[in-house]
Short mmCIF file of C-alpha atoms and ligand atoms in Angstrom, two decimals:
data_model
loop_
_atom_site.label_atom_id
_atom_site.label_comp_id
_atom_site.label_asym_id
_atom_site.label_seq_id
_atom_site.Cartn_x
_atom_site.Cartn_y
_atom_site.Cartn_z
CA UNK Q 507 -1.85 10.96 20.75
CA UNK Q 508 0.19 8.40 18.70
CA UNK Q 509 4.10 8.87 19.50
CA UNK Q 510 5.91 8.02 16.23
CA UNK Q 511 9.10 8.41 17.32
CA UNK Q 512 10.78 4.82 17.90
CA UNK Q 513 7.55 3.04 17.25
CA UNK Q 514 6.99 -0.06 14.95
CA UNK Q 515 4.66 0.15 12.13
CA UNK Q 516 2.94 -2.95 12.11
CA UNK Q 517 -0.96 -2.62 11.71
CA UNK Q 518 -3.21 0.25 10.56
CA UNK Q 519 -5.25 -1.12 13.71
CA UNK Q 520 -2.19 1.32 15.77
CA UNK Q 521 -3.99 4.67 14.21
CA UNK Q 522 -6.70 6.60 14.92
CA UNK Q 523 -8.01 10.13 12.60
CA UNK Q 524 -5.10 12.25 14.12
CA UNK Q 525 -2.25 9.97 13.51
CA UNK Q 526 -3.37 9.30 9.95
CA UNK Q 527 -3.39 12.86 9.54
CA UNK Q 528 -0.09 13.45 10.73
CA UNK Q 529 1.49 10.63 8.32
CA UNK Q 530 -0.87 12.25 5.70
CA UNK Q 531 0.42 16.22 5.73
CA UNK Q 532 3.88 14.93 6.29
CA UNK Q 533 3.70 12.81 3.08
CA UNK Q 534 2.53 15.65 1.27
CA UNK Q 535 5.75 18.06 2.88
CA UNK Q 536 7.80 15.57 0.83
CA UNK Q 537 6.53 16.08 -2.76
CA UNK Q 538 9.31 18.79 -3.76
CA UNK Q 539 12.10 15.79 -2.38
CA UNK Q 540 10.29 13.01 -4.40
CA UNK Q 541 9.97 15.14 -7.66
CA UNK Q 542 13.63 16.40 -6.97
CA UNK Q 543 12.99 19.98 -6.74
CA UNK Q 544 15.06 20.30 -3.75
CA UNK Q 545 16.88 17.29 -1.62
CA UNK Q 546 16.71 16.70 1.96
CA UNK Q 547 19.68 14.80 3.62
CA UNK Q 548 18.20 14.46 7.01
CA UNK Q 549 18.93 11.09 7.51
CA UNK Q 550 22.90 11.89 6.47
CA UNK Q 551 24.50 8.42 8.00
CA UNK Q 552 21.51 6.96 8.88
CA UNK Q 553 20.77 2.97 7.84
CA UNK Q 554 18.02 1.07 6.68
CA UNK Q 555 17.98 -2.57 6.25
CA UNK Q 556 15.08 -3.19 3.56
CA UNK Q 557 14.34 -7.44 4.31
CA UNK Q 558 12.24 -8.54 1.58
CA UNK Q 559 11.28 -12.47 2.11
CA UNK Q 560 8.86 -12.64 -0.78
CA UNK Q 561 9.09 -10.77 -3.99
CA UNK Q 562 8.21 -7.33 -4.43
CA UNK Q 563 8.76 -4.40 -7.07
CA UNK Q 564 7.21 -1.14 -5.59
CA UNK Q 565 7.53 -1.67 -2.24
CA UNK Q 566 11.04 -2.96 -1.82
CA UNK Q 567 12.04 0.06 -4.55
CA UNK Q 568 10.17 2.67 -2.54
CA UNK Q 569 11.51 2.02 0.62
CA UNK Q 570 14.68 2.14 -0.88
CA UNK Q 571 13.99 5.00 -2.62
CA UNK Q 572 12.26 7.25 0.03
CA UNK Q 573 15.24 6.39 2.73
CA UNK Q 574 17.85 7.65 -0.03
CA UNK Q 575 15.86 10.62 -0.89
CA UNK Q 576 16.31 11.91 2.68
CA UNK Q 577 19.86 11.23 2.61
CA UNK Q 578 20.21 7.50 4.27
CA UNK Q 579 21.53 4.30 3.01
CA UNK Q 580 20.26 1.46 2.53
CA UNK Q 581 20.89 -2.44 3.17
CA UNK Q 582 18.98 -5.16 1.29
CA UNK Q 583 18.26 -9.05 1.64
CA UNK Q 584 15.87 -10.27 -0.86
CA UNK Q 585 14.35 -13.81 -0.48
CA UNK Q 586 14.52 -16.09 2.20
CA UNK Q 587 16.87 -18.61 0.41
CA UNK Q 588 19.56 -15.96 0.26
CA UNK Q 589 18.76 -15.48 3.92
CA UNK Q 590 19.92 -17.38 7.18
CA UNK Q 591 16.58 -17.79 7.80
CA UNK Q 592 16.72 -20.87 5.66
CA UNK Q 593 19.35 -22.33 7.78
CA UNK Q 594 16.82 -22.37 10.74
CA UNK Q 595 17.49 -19.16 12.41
CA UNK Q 596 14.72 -17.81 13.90
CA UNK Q 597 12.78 -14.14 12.85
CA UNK Q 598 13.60 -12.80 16.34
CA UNK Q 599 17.18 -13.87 16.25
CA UNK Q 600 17.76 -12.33 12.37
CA UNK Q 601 15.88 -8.91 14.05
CA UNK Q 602 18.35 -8.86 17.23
CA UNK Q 603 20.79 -9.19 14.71
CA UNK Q 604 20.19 -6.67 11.95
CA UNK Q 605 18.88 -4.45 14.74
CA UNK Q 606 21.93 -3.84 15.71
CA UNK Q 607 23.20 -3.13 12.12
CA UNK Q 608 20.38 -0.35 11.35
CA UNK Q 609 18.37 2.63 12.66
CA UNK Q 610 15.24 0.98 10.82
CA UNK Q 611 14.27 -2.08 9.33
CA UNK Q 612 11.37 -2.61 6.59
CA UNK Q 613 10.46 -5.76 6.11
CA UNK Q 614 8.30 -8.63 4.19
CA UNK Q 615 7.81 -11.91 4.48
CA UNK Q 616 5.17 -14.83 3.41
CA UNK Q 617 3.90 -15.71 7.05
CA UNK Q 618 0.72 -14.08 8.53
CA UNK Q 619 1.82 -12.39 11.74
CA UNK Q 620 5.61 -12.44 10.89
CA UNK Q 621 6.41 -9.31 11.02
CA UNK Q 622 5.21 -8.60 14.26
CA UNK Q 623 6.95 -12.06 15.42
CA UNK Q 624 10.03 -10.47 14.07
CA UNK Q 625 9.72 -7.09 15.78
CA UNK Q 626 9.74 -8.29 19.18
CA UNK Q 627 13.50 -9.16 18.77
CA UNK Q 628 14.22 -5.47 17.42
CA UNK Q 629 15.88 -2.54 19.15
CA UNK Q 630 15.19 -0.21 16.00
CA UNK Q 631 11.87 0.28 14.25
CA UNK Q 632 10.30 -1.97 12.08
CA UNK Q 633 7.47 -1.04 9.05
CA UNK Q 634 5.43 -4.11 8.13
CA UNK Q 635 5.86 -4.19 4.41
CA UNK Q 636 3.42 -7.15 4.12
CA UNK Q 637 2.98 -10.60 6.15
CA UNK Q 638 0.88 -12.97 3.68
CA UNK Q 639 -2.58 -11.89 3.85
CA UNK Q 640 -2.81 -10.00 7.05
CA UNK Q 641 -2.13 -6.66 6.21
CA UNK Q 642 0.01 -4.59 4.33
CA UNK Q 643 -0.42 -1.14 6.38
CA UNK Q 644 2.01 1.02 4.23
CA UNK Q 645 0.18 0.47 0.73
CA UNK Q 646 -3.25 1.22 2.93
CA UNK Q 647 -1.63 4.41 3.99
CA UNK Q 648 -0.68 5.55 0.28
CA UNK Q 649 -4.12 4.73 -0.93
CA UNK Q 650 -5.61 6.61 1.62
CA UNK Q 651 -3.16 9.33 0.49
CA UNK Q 652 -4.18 8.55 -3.51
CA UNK Q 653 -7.62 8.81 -2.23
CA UNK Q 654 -7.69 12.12 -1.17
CA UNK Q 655 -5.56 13.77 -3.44
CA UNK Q 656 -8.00 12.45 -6.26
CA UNK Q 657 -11.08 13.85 -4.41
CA UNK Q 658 -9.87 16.75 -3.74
CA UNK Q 659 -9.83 17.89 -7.61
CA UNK Q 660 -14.07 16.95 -6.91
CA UNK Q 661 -14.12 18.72 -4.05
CA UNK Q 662 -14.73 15.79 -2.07
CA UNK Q 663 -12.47 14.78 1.61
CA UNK Q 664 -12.17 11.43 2.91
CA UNK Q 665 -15.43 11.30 4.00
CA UNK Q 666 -18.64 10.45 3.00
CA UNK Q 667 -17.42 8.50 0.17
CA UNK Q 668 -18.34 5.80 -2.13
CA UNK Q 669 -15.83 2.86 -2.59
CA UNK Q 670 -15.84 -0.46 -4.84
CA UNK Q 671 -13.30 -3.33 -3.70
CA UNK Q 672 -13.53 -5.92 -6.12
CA UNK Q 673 -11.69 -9.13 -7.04
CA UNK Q 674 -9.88 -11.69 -4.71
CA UNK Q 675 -10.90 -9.93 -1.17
CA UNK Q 676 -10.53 -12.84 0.93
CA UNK Q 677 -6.31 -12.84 0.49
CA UNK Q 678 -5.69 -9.30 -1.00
CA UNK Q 679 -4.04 -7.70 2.16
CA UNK Q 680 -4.28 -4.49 1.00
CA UNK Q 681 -7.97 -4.61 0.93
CA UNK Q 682 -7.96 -5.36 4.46
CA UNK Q 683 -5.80 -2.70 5.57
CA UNK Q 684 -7.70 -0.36 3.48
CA UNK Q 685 -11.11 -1.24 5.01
CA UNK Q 686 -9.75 -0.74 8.29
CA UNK Q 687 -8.42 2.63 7.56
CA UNK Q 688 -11.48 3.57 5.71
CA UNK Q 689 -13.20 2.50 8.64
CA UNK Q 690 -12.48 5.21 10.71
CA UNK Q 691 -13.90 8.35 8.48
CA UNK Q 692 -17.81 8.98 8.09
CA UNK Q 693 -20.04 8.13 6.29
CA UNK Q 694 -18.67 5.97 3.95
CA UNK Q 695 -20.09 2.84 1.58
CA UNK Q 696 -18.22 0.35 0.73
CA UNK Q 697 -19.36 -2.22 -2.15
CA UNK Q 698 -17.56 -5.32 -2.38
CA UNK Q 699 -17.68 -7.12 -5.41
CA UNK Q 700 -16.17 -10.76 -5.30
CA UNK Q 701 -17.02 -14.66 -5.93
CA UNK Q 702 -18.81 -15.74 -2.31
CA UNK Q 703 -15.23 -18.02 -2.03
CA UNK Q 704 -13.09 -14.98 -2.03
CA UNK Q 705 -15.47 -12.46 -0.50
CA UNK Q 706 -13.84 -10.55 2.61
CA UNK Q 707 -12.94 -11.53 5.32
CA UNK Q 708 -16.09 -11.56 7.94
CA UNK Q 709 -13.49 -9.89 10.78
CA UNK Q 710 -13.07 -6.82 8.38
CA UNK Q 711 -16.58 -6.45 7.17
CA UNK Q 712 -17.70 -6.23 10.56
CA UNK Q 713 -15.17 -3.45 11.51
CA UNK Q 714 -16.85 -1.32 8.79
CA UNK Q 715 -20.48 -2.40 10.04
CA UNK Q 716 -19.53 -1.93 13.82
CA UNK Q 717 -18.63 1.51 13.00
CA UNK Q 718 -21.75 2.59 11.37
CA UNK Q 719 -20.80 2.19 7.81
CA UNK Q 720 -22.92 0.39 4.95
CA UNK Q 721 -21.12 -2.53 3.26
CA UNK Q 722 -22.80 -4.58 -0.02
CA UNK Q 723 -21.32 -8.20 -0.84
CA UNK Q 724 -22.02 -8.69 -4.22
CA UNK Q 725 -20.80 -10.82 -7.37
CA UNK Q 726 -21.95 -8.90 -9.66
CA UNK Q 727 -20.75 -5.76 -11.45
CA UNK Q 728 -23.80 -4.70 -13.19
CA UNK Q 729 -25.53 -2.02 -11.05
CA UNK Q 730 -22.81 -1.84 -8.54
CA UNK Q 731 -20.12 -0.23 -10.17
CA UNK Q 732 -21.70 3.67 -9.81
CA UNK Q 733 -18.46 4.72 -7.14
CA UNK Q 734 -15.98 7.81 -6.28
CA UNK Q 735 -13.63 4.74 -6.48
CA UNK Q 736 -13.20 1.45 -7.67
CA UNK Q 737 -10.08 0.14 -5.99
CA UNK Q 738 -9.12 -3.22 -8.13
CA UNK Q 739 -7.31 -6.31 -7.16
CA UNK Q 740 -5.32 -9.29 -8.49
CA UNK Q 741 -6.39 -12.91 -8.34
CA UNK Q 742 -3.26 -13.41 -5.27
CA UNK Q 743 -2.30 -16.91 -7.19
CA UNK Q 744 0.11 -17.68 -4.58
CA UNK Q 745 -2.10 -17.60 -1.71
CA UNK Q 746 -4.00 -20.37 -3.07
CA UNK Q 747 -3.37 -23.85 -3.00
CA UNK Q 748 -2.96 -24.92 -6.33
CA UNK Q 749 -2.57 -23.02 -9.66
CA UNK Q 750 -5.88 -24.70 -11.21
CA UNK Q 751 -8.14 -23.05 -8.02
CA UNK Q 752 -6.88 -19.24 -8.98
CA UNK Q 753 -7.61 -20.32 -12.74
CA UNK Q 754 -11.12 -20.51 -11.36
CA UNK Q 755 -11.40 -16.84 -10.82
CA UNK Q 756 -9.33 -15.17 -12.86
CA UNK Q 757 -11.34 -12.96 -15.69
CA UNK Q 758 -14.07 -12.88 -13.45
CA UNK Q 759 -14.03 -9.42 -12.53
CA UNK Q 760 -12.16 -7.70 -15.72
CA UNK Q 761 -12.68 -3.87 -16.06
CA UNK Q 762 -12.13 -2.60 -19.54
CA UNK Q 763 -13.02 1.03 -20.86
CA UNK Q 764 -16.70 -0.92 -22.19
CA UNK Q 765 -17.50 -2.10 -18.65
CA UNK Q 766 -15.93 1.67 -17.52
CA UNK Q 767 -18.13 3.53 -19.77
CA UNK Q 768 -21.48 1.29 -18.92
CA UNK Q 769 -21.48 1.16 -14.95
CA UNK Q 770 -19.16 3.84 -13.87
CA UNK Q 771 -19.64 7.24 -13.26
CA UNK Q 772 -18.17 10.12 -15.40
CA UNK Q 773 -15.28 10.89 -12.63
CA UNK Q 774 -15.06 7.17 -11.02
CA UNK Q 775 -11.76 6.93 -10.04
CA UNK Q 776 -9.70 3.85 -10.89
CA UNK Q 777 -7.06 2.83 -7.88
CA UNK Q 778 -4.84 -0.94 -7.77
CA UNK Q 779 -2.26 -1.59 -5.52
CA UNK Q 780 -0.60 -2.83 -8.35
CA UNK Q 781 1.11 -5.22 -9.81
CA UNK Q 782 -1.76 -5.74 -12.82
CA UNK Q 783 -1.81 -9.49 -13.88
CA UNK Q 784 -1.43 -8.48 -17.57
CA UNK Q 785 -1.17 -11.59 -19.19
CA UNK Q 786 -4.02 -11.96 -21.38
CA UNK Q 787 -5.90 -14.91 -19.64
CA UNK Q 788 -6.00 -12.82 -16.32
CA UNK Q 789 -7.63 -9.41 -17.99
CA UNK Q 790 -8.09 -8.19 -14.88
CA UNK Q 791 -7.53 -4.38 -15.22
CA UNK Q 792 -7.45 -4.03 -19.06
CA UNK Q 793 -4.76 -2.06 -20.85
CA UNK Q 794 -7.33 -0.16 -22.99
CA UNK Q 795 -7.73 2.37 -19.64
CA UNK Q 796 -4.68 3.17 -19.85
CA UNK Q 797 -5.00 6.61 -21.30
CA UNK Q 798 -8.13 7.35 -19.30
CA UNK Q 799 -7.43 10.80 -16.82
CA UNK Q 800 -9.17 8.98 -14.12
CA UNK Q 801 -6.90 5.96 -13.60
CA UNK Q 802 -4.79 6.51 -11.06
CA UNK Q 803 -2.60 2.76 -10.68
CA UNK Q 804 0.85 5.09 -11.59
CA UNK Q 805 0.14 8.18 -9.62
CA UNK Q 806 -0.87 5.45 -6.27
CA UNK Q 807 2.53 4.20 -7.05
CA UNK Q 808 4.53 7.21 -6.90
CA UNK Q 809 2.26 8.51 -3.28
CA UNK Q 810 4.09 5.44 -2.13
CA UNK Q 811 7.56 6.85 -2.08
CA UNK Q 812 5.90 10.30 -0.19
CA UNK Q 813 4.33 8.06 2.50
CA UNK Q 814 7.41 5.72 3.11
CA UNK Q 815 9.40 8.87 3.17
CA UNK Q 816 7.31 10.35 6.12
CA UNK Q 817 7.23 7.12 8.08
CA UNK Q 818 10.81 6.82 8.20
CA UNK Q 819 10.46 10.90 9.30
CA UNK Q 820 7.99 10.15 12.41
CA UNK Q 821 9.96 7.10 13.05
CA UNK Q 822 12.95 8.65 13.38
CA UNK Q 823 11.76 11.67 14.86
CA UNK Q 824 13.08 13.97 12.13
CA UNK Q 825 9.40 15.50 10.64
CA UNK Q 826 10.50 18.77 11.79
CA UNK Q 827 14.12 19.26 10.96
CA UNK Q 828 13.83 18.40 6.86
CA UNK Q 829 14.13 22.16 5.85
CA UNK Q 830 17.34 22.64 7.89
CA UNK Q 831 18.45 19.80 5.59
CA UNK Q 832 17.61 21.03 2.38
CA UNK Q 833 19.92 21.26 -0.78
CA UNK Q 834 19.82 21.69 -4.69
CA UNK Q 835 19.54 19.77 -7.09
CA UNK Q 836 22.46 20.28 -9.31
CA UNK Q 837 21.65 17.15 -12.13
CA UNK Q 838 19.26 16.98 -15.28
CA UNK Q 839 15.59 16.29 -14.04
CA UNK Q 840 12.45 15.91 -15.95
CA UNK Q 841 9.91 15.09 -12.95
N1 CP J 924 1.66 -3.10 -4.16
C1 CP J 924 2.68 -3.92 -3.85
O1 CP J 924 2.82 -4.37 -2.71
O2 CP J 924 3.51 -4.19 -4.91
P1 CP J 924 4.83 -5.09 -4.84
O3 CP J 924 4.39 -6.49 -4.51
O4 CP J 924 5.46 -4.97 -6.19
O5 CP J 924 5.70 -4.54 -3.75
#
């Protein structure tokens, strides 16, 4: 059994069924603190350093977010240039360091393997919140969570399920997490639809095939869009090595409410990790679905503050002591 308490979060590759169950139901146990029907100051005094080495909306914000919705406070550095780091000083140096400033550390940062790098000089957690294109375990965990709370309203678990990954696969680190994760319930099909140059990784397609599920490389959308999800992903521009190569791709692999409506079921649900390259030459997840029940970019969004919230819970070692911390709310809300 997985012992949260004190433990980094690094990889999706540290959980088996039970652990993501665990992060799962206490995710959901933090819905009335996220939609401020009650608070929860169980981390009263408690720090978190949020290091963000490469930009970020939703995840920097929800970390913040989900530490000061259970009462902690948070520290930031954003980009490495307003970091030491660009004076030379090493990752594990910075983590003794701010270690010894916080009771947890998230943490992002362009280099593959970084974070783990960086966690080897820390006394105090740390939650990979992205290292380049490895993985990017915390968005895989609130997908899995989007995942299931869509099926549920089709009676469906997280098994036995139909999935479409399309766009840039080879960088998208979310993807990879995701397949990983997915890996490890029954039963399940995965259809990836990319150009061959950024299909998936073969190291992630063959944890899905080693583990008895089908997987279909495609690059084409006709025919292959019939899914309980398609999960969507950006053309990762900055993971290529010029400008002109992502211009090759992008537009390839639009979905608009036409394409919707031709190859999708009734009830496919629409997932992206989000952010949507909206400008029009990318096109990537049109705007037109935007009042569609079934697209569920904003609700994925919000699951992240519930699942970063019960991290920092197991981490801590708190999970159990959040109604003995409860409060009102005593301001305006309209959530
Ligand atoms: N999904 C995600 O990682 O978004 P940000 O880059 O805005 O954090």
């Amino acid at each position: 059994m997985m012992i949260f308490q004190g433990s980094h979060i690094l990889s999706v590759s540290q959980f088996d069924r039970q652990a993501i169950a665990t992060i799962l139901a206490t995710s959901a146990l933090m819905a009335p603190y996220a939609s401020r029907k009650k608070r929860c100051c169980v981390l009263d005094g408690a720090i978190l350093s949020n290091l963000f080495f490469e930009p970020s909306t939703r995840t920097r914000v929800s970390f913040g977010t989900a530490f000061n919705l259970l009462g902690g406070y948070v520290r930031e550095t954003v980009g490495e240039e307003n970091s030491s780091l660009s004076k030379g000083e090493s990752l594990y140096d910075t983590a003794q360091v701010i270690s010894g400033y916080s009771d947890v550390i998230a943490m992002r940062h362009p280099k593959m393997h970084s974070v783990t790098e960086f966690a080897t000089g820390s006394s105090v957690p740390v939650i990979n919140g992205g290292d380049g294109a490895n993985e990017h375990p915390t968005q895989a965990l609130l997908d899995l969570f989007t995942i299931q709370s869509e099926m549920m309203q089709f009676g469906k678990s997280l098994d036995n399920l139909n999935i479409v990954l399309m766009g840039d696969l080879k960088h998208g680190r979310t993807v990879h997490s995701l397949s990983k994760l997915l890996s490890l319930y029954n039963n399940i099909k995965i259809t990836m639809v990319a150009p061959d140059a950024l299909q998936m990784p073969d190291s992630v397609i063959s944890t899905l095939t080693n583990a008895g599920h089908e997987v279909v490389l495609t690059d084409t959308m006709a025919g292959n869009l019939s899914s309980d999800v398609i999960y969507q992903t950006r053309i990762q521009q900055e993971r290529f090595a010029s400008k002109d190569e992502a211009e090759l791709y992008r537009g390839h692999f639009s979905l608009n409410r036409d394409i919707y409506q031709k190859y999708c079921r009734e009830n496919t649900v629409i997932m992206h990790p989000l952010p949507r390259d909206s400008r029009p030459e990318a096109n990537e997840l049109d705007t037109d679905l935007n009042d569609l029940d079934n697209l569920a970019i904003f609700r994925q969004a919000q699951n992240g503050v519930l699942v970063r919230m019960a991290l920092f819970a197991l981490t801590l070692g708190v999970e159990d002591q959040l109604s003995q911390y409860e409060k009102p709310v005593n301001w305006y809300t309209n959530k």
